[in-house]
PDB file of N, CA and C in Angstrom:
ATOM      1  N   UNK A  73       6.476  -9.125  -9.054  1.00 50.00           N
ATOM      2  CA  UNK A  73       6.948  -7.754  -9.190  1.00 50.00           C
ATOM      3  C   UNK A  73       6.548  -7.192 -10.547  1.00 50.00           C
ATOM      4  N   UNK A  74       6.226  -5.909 -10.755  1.00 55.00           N
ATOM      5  CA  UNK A  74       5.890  -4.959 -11.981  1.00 55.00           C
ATOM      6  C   UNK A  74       7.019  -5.220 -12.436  1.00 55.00           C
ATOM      7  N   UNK A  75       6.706  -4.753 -13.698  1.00 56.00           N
ATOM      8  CA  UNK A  75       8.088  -4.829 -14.835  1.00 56.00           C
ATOM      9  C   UNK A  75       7.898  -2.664 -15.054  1.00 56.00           C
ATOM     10  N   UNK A  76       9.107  -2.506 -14.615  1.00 54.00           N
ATOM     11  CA  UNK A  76       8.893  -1.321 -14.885  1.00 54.00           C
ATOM     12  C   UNK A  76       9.149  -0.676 -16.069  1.00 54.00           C
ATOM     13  N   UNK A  77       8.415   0.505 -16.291  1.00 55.00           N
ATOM     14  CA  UNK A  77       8.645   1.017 -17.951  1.00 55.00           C
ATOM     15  C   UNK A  77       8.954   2.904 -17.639  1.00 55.00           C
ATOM     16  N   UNK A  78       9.264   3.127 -18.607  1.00 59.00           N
ATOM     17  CA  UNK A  78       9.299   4.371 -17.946  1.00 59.00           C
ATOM     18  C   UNK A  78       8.313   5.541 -18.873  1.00 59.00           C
ATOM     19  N   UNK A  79       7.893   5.132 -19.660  1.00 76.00           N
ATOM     20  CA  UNK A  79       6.764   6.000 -20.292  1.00 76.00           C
ATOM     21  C   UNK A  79       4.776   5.821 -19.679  1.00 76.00           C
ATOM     22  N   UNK A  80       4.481   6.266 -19.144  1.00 87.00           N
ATOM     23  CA  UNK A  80       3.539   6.154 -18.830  1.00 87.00           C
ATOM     24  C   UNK A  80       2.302   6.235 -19.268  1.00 87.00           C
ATOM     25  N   UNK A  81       0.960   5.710 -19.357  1.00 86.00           N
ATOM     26  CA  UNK A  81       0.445   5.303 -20.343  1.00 86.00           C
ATOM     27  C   UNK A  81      -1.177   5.970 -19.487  1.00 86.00           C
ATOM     28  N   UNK A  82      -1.866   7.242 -19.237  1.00 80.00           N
ATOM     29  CA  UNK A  82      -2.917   7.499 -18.626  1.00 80.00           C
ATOM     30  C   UNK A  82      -3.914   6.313 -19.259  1.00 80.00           C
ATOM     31  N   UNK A  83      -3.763   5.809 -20.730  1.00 81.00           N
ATOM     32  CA  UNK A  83      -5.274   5.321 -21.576  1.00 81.00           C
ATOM     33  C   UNK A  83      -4.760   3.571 -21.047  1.00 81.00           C
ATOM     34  N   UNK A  84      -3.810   3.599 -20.564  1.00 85.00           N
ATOM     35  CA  UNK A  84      -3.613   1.946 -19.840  1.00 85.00           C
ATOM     36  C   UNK A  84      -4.141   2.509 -18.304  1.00 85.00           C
ATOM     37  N   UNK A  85      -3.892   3.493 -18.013  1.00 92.00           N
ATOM     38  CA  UNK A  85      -4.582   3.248 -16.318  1.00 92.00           C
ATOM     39  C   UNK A  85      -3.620   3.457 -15.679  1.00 92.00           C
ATOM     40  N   UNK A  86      -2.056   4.144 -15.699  1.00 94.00           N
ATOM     41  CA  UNK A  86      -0.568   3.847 -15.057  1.00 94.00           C
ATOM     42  C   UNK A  86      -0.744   5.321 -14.659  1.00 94.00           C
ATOM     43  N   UNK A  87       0.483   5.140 -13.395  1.00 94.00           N
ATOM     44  CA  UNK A  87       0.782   6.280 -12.803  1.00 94.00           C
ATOM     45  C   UNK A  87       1.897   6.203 -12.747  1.00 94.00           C
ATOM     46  N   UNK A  88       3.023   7.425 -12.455  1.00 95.00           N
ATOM     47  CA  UNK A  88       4.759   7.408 -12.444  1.00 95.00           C
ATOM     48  C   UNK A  88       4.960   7.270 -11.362  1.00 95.00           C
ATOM     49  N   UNK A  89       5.300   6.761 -10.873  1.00 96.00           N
ATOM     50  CA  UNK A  89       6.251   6.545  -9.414  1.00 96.00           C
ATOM     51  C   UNK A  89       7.346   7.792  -9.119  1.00 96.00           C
ATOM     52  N   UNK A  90       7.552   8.443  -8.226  1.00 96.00           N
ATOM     53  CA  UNK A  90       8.696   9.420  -8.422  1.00 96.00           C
ATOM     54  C   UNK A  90       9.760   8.674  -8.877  1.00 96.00           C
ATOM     55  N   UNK A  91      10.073   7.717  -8.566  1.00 95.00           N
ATOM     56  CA  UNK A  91      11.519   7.477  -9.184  1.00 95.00           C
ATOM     57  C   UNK A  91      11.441   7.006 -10.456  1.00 95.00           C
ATOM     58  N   UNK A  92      10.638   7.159 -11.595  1.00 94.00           N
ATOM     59  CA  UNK A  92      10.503   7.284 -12.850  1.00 94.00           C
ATOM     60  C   UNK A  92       9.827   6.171 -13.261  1.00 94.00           C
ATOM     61  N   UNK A  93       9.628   5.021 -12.629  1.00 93.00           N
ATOM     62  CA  UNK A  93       8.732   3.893 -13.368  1.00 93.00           C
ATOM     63  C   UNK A  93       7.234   4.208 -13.774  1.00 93.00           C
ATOM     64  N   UNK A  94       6.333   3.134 -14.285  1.00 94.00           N
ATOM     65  CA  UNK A  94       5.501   3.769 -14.125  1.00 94.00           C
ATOM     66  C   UNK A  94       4.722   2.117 -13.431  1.00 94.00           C
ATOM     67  N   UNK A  95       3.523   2.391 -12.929  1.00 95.00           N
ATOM     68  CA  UNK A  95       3.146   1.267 -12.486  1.00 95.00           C
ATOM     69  C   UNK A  95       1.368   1.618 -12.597  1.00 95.00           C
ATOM     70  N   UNK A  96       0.299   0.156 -12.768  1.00 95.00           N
ATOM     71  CA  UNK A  96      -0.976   0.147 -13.077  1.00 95.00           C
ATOM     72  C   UNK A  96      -1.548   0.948 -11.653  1.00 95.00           C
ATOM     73  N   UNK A  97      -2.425   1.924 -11.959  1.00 94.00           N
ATOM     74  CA  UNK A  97      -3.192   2.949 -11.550  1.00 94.00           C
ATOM     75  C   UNK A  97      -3.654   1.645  -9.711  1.00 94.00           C
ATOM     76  N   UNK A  98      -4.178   0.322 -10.207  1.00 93.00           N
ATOM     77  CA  UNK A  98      -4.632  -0.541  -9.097  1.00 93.00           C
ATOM     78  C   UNK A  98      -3.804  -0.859  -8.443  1.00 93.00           C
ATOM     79  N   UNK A  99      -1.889  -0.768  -8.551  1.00 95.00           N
ATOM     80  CA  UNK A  99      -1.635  -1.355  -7.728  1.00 95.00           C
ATOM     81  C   UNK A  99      -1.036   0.252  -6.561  1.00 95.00           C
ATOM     82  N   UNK A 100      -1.374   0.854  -6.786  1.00 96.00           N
ATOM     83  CA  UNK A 100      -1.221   1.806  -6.176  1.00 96.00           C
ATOM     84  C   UNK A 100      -1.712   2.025  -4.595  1.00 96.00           C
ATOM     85  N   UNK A 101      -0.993   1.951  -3.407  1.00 97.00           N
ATOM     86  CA  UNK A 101      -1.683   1.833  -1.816  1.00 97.00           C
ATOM     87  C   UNK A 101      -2.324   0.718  -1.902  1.00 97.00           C
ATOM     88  N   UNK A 102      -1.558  -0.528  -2.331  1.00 96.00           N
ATOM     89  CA  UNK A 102      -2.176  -1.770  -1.598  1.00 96.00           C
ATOM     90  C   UNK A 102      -1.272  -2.380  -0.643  1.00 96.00           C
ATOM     91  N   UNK A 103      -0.507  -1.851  -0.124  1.00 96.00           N
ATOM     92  CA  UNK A 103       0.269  -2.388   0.996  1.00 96.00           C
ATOM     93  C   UNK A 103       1.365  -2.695   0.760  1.00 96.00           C
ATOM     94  N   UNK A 104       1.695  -3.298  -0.685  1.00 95.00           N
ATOM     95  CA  UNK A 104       2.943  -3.378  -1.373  1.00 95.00           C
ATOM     96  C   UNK A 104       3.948  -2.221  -1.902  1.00 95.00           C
ATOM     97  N   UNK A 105       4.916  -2.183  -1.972  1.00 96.00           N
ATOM     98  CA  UNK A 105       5.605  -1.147  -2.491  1.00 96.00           C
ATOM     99  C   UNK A 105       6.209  -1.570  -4.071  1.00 96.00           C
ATOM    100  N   UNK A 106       5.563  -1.023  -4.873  1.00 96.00           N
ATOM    101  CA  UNK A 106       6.128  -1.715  -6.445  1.00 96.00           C
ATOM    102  C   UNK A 106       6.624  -0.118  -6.601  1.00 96.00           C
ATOM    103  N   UNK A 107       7.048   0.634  -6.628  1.00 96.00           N
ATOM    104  CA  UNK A 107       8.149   1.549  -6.937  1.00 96.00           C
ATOM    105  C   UNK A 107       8.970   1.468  -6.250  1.00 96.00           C
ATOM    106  N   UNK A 108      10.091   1.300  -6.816  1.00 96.00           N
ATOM    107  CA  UNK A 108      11.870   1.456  -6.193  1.00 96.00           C
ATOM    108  C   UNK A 108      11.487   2.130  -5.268  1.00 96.00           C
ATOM    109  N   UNK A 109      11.095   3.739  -5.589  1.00 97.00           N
ATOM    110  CA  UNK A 109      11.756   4.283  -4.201  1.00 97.00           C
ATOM    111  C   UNK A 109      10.152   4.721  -2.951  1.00 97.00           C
ATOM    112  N   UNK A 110       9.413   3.534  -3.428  1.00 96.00           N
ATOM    113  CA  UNK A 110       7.753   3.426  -2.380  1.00 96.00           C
ATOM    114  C   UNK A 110       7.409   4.745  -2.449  1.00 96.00           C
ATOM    115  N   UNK A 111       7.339   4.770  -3.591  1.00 97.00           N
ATOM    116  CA  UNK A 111       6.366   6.363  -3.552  1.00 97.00           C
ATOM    117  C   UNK A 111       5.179   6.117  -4.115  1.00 97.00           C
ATOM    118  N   UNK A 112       4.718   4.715  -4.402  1.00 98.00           N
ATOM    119  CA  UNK A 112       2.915   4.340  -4.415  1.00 98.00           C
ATOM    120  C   UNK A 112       2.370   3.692  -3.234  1.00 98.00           C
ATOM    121  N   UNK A 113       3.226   4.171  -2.031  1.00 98.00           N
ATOM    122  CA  UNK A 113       2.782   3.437  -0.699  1.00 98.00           C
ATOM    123  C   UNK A 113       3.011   4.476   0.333  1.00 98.00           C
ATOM    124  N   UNK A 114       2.814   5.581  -0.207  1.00 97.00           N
ATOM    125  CA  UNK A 114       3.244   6.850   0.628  1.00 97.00           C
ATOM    126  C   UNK A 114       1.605   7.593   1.644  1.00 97.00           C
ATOM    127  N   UNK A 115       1.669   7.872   2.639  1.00 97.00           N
ATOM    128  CA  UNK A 115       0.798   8.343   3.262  1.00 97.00           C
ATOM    129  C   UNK A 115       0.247   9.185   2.307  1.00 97.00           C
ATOM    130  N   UNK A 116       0.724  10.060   2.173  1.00 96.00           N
ATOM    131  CA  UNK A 116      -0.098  11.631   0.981  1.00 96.00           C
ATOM    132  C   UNK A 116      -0.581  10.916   0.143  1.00 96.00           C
ATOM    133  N   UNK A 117      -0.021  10.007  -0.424  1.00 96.00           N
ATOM    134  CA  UNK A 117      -0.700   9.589  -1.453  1.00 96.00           C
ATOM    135  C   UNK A 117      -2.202   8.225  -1.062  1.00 96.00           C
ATOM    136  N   UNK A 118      -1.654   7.836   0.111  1.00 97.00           N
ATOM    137  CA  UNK A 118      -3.087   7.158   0.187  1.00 97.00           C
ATOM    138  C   UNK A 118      -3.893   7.777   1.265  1.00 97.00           C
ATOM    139  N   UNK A 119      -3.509   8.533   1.799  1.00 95.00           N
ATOM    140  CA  UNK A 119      -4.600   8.685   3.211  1.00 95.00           C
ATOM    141  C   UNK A 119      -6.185   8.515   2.975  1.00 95.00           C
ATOM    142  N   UNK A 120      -6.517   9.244   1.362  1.00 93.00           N
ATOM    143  CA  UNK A 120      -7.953   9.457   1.043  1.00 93.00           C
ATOM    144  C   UNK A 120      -8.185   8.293  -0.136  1.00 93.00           C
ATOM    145  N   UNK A 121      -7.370   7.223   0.265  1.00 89.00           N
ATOM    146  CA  UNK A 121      -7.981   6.239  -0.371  1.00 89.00           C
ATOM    147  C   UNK A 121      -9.423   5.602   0.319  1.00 89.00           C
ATOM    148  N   UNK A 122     -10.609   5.029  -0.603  1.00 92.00           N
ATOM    149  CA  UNK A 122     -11.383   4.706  -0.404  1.00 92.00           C
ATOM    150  C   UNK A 122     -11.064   3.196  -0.074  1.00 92.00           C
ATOM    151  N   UNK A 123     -11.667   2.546   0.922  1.00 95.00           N
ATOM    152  CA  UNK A 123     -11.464   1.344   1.118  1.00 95.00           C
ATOM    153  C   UNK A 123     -12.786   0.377   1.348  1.00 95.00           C
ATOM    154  N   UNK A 124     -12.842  -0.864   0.403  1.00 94.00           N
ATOM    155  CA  UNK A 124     -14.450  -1.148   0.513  1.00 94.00           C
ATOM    156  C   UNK A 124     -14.338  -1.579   1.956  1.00 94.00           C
ATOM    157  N   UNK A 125     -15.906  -2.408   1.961  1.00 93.00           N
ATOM    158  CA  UNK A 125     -15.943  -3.387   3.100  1.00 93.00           C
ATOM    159  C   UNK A 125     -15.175  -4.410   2.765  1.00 93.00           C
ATOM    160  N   UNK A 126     -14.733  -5.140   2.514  1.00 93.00           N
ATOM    161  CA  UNK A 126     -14.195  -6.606   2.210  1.00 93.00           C
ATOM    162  C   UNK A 126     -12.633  -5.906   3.111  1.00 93.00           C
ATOM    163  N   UNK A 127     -12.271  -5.056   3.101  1.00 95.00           N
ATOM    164  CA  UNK A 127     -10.850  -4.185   3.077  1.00 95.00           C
ATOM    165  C   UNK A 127     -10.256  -3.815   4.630  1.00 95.00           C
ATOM    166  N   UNK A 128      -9.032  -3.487   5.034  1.00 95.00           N
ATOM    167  CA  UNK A 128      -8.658  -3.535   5.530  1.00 95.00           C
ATOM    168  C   UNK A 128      -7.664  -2.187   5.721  1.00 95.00           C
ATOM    169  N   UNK A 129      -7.789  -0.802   6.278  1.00 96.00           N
ATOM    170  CA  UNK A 129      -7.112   0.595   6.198  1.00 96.00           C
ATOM    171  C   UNK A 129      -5.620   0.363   6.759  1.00 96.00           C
ATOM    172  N   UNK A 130      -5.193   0.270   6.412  1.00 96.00           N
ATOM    173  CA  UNK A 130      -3.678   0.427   7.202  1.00 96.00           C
ATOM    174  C   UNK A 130      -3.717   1.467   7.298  1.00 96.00           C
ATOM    175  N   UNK A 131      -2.898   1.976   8.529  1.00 96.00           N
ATOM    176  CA  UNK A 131      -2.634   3.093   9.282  1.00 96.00           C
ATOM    177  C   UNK A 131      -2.435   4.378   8.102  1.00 96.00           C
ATOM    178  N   UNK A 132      -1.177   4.004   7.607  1.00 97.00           N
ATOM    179  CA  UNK A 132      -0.746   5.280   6.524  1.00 97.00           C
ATOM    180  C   UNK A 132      -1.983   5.335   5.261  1.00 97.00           C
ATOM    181  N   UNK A 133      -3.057   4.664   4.990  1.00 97.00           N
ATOM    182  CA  UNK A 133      -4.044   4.689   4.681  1.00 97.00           C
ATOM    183  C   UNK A 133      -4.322   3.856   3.215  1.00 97.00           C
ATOM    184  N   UNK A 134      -4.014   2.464   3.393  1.00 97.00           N
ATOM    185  CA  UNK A 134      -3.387   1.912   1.593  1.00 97.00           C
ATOM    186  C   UNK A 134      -4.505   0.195   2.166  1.00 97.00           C
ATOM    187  N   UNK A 135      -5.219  -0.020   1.397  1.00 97.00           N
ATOM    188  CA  UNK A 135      -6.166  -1.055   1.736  1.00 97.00           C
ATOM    189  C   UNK A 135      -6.008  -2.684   1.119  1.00 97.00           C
ATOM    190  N   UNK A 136      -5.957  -3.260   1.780  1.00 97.00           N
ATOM    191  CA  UNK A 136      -5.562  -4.585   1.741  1.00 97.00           C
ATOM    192  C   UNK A 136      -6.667  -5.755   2.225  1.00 97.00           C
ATOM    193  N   UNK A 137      -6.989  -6.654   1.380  1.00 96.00           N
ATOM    194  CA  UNK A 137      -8.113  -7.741   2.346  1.00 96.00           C
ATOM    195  C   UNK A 137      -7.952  -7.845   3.672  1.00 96.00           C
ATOM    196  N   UNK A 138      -9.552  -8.009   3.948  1.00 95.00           N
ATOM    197  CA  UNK A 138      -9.584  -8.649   5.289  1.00 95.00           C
ATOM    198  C   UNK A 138      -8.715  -9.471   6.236  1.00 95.00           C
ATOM    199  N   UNK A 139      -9.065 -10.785   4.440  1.00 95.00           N
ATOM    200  CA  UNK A 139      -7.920 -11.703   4.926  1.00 95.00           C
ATOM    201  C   UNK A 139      -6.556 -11.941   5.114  1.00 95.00           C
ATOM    202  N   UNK A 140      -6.312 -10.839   5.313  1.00 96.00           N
ATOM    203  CA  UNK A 140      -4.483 -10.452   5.352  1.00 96.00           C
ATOM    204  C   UNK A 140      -4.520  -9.975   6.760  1.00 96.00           C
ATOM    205  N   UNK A 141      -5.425  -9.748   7.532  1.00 95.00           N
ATOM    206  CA  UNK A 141      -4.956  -8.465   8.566  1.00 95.00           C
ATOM    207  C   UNK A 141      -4.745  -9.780   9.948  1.00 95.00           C
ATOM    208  N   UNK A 142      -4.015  -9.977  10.406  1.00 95.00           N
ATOM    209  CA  UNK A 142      -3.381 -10.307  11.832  1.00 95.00           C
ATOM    210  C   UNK A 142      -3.300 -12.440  11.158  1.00 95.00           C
ATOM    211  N   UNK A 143      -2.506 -12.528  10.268  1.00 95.00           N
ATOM    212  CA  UNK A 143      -2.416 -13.603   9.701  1.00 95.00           C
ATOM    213  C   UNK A 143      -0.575 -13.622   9.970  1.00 95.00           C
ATOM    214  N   UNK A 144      -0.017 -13.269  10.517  1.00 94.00           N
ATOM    215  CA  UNK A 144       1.155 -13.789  10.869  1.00 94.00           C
ATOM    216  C   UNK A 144       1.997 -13.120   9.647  1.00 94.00           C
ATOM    217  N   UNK A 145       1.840 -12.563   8.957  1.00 96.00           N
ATOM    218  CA  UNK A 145       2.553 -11.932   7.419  1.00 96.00           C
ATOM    219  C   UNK A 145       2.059 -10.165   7.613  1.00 96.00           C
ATOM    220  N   UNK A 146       3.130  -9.560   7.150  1.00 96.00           N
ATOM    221  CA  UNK A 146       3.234  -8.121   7.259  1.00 96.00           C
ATOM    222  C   UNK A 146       2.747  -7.738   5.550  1.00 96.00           C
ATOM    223  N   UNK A 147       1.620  -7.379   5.377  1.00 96.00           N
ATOM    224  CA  UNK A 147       0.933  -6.768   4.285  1.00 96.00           C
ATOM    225  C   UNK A 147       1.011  -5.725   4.284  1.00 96.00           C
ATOM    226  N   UNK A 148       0.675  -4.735   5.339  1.00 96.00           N
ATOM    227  CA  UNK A 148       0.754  -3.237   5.114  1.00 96.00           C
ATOM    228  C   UNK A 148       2.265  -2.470   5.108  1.00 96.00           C
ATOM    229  N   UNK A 149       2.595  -1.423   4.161  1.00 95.00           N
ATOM    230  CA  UNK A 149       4.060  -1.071   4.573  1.00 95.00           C
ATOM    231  C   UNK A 149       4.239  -0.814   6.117  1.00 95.00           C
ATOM    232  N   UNK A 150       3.767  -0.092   6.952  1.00 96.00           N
ATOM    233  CA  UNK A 150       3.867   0.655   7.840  1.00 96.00           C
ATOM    234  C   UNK A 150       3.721  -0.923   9.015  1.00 96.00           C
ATOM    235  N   UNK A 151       3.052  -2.062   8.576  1.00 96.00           N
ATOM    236  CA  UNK A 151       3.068  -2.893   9.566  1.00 96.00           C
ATOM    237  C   UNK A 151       1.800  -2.596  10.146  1.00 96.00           C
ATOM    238  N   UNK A 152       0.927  -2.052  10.416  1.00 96.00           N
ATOM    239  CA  UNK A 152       0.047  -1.910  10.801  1.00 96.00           C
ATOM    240  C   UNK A 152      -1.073  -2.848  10.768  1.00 96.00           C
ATOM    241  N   UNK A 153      -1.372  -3.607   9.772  1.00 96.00           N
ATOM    242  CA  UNK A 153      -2.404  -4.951   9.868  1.00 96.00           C
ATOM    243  C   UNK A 153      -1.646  -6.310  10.935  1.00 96.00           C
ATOM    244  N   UNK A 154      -0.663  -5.906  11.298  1.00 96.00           N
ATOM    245  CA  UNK A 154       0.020  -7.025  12.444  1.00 96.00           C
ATOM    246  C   UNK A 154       0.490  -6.756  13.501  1.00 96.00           C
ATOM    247  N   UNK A 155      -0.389  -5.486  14.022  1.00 91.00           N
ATOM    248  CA  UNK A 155      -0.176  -4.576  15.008  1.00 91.00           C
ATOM    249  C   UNK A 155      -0.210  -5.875  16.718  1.00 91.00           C
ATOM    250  N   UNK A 156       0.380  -5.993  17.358  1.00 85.00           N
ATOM    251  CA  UNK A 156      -0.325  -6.451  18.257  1.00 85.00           C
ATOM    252  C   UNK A 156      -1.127  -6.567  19.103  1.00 85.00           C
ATOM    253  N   UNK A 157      -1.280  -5.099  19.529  1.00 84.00           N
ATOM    254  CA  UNK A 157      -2.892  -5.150  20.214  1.00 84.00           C
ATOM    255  C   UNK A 157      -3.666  -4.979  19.723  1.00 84.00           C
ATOM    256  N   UNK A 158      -4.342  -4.325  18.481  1.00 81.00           N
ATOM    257  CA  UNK A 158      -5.499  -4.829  17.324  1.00 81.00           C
ATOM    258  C   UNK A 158      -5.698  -6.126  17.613  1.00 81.00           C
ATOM    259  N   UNK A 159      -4.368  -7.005  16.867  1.00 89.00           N
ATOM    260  CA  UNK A 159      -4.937  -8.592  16.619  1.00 89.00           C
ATOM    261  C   UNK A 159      -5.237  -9.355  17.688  1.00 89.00           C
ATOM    262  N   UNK A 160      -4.824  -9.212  18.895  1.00 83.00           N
ATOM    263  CA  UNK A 160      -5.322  -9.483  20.066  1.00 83.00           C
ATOM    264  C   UNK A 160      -6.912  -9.036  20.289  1.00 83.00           C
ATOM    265  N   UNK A 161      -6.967  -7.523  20.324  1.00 78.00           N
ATOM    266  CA  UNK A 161      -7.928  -7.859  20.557  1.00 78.00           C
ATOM    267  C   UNK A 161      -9.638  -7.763  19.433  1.00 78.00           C
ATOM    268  N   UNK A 162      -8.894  -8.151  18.251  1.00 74.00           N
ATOM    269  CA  UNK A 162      -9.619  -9.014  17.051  1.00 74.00           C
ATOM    270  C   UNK A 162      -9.784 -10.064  17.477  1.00 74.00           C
ATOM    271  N   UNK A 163      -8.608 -10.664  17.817  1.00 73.00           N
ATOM    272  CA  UNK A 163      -8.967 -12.635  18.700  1.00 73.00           C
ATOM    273  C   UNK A 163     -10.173 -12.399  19.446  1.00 73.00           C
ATOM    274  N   UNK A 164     -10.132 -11.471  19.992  1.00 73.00           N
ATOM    275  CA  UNK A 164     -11.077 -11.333  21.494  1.00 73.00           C
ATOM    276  C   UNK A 164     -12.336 -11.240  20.758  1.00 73.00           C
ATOM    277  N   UNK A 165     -12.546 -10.311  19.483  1.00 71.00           N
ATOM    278  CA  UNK A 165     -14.350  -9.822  19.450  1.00 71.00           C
ATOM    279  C   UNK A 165     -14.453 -11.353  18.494  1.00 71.00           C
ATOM    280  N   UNK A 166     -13.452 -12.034  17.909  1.00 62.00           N
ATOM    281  CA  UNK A 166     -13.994 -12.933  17.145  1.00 62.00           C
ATOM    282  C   UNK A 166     -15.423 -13.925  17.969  1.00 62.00           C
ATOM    283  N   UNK A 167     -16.618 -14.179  17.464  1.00 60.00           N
ATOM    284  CA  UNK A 167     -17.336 -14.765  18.067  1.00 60.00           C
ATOM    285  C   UNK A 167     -16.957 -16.570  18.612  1.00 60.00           C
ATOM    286  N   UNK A 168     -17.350 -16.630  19.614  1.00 58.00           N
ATOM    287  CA  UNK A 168     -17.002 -17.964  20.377  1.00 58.00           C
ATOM    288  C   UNK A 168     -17.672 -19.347  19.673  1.00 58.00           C
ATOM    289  N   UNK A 169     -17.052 -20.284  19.108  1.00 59.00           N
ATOM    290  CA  UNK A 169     -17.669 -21.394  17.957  1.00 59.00           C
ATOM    291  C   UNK A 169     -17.637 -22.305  18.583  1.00 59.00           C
ATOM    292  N   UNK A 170     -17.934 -22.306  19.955  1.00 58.00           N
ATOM    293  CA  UNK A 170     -18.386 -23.351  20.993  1.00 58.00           C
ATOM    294  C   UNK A 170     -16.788 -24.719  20.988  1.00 58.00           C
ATOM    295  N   UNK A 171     -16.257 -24.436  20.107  1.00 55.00           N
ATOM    296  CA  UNK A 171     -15.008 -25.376  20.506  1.00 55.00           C
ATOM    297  C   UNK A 171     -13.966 -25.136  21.139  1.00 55.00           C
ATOM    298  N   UNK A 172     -13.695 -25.901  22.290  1.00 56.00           N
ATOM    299  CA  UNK A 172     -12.330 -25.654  23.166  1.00 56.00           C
ATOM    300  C   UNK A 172     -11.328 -25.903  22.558  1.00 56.00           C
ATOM    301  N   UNK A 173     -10.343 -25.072  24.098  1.00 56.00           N
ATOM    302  CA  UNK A 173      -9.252 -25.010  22.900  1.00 56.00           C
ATOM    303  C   UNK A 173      -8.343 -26.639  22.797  1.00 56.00           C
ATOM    304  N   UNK A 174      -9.026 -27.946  23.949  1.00 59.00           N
ATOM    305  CA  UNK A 174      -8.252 -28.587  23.864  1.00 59.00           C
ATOM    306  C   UNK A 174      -8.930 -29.827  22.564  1.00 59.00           C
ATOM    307  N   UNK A 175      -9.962 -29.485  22.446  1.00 55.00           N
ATOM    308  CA  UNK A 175     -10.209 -30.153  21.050  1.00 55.00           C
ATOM    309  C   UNK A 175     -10.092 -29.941  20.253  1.00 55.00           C
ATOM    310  N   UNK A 176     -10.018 -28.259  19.996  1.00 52.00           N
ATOM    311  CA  UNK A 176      -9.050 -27.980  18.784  1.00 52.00           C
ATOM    312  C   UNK A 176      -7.515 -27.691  18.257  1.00 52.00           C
ATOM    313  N   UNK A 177      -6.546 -28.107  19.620  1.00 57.00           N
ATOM    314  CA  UNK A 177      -5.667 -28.672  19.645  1.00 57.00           C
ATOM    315  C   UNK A 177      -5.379 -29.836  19.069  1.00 57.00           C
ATOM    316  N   UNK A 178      -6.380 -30.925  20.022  1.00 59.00           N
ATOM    317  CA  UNK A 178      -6.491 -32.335  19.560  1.00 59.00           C
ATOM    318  C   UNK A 178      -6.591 -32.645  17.421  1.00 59.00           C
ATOM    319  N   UNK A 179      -7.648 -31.867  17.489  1.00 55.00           N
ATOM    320  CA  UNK A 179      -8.159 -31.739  15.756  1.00 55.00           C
ATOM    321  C   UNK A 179      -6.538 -31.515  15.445  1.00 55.00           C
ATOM    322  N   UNK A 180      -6.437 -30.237  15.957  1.00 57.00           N
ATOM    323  CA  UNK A 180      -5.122 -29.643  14.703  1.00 57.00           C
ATOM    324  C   UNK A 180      -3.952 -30.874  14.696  1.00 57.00           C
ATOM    325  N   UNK A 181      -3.599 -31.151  15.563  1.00 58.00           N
ATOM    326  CA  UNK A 181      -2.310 -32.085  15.815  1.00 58.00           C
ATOM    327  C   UNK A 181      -3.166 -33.643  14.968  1.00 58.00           C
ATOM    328  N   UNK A 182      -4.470 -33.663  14.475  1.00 53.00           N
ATOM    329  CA  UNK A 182      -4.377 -35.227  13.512  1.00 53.00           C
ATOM    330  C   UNK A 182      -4.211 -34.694  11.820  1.00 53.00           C
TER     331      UNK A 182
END
């Protein structure tokens, strides 16, 4: 968790949170809510966030790794990277690595 301050610092890179903290300019729409009252995880404020490739848009528009999206853990506020029919059918386009599923049962259980 941020340590909150309440003077804000543009030449550090910080932005104010409405409810008076201030928090680093990066952690702003990453899926987390580090202001008390989630006003750096707010739609308006991310919709026109840019999101690379490596990244992952959550719905209300706040970008999070790849590797977060349908991993059993809720990263995005809105829930949206653990949507269930996305990750379903993410399972589905994932390409086929020629192993069944009862040998990789077998594998997982040694």
């Amino acid at each position: 968790s941020v340590v909150a301050k309440t003077s804000c610092s543009e030449e550090n890179d910080e932005w104010r949170c409405t409810s008076g903290e201030c928090i680093p300019k990066a952690y702003m729409c990453n899926g987390t809510k580090q202001c008390r009252d989630g006003s750096d995880e707010t739609e308006k404020l991310c919709k026109d966030m840019e999101c690379s490739d490596a990244s992952f848009r959550c719905s209300y528009g706040a970008c999070i790794s790849l590797k977060l999206v349908c991993d059993g853990v809720v990263d995005c506020v809105d829930k949206s990277d653990e949507d269930s029919g996305s990750c379903l059918k993410r399972r589905n386009d994932l390409p086929d690595d020629g192993i069944d599923d009862e040998t990789r049962r077998k594998n997982c259980a040694e």
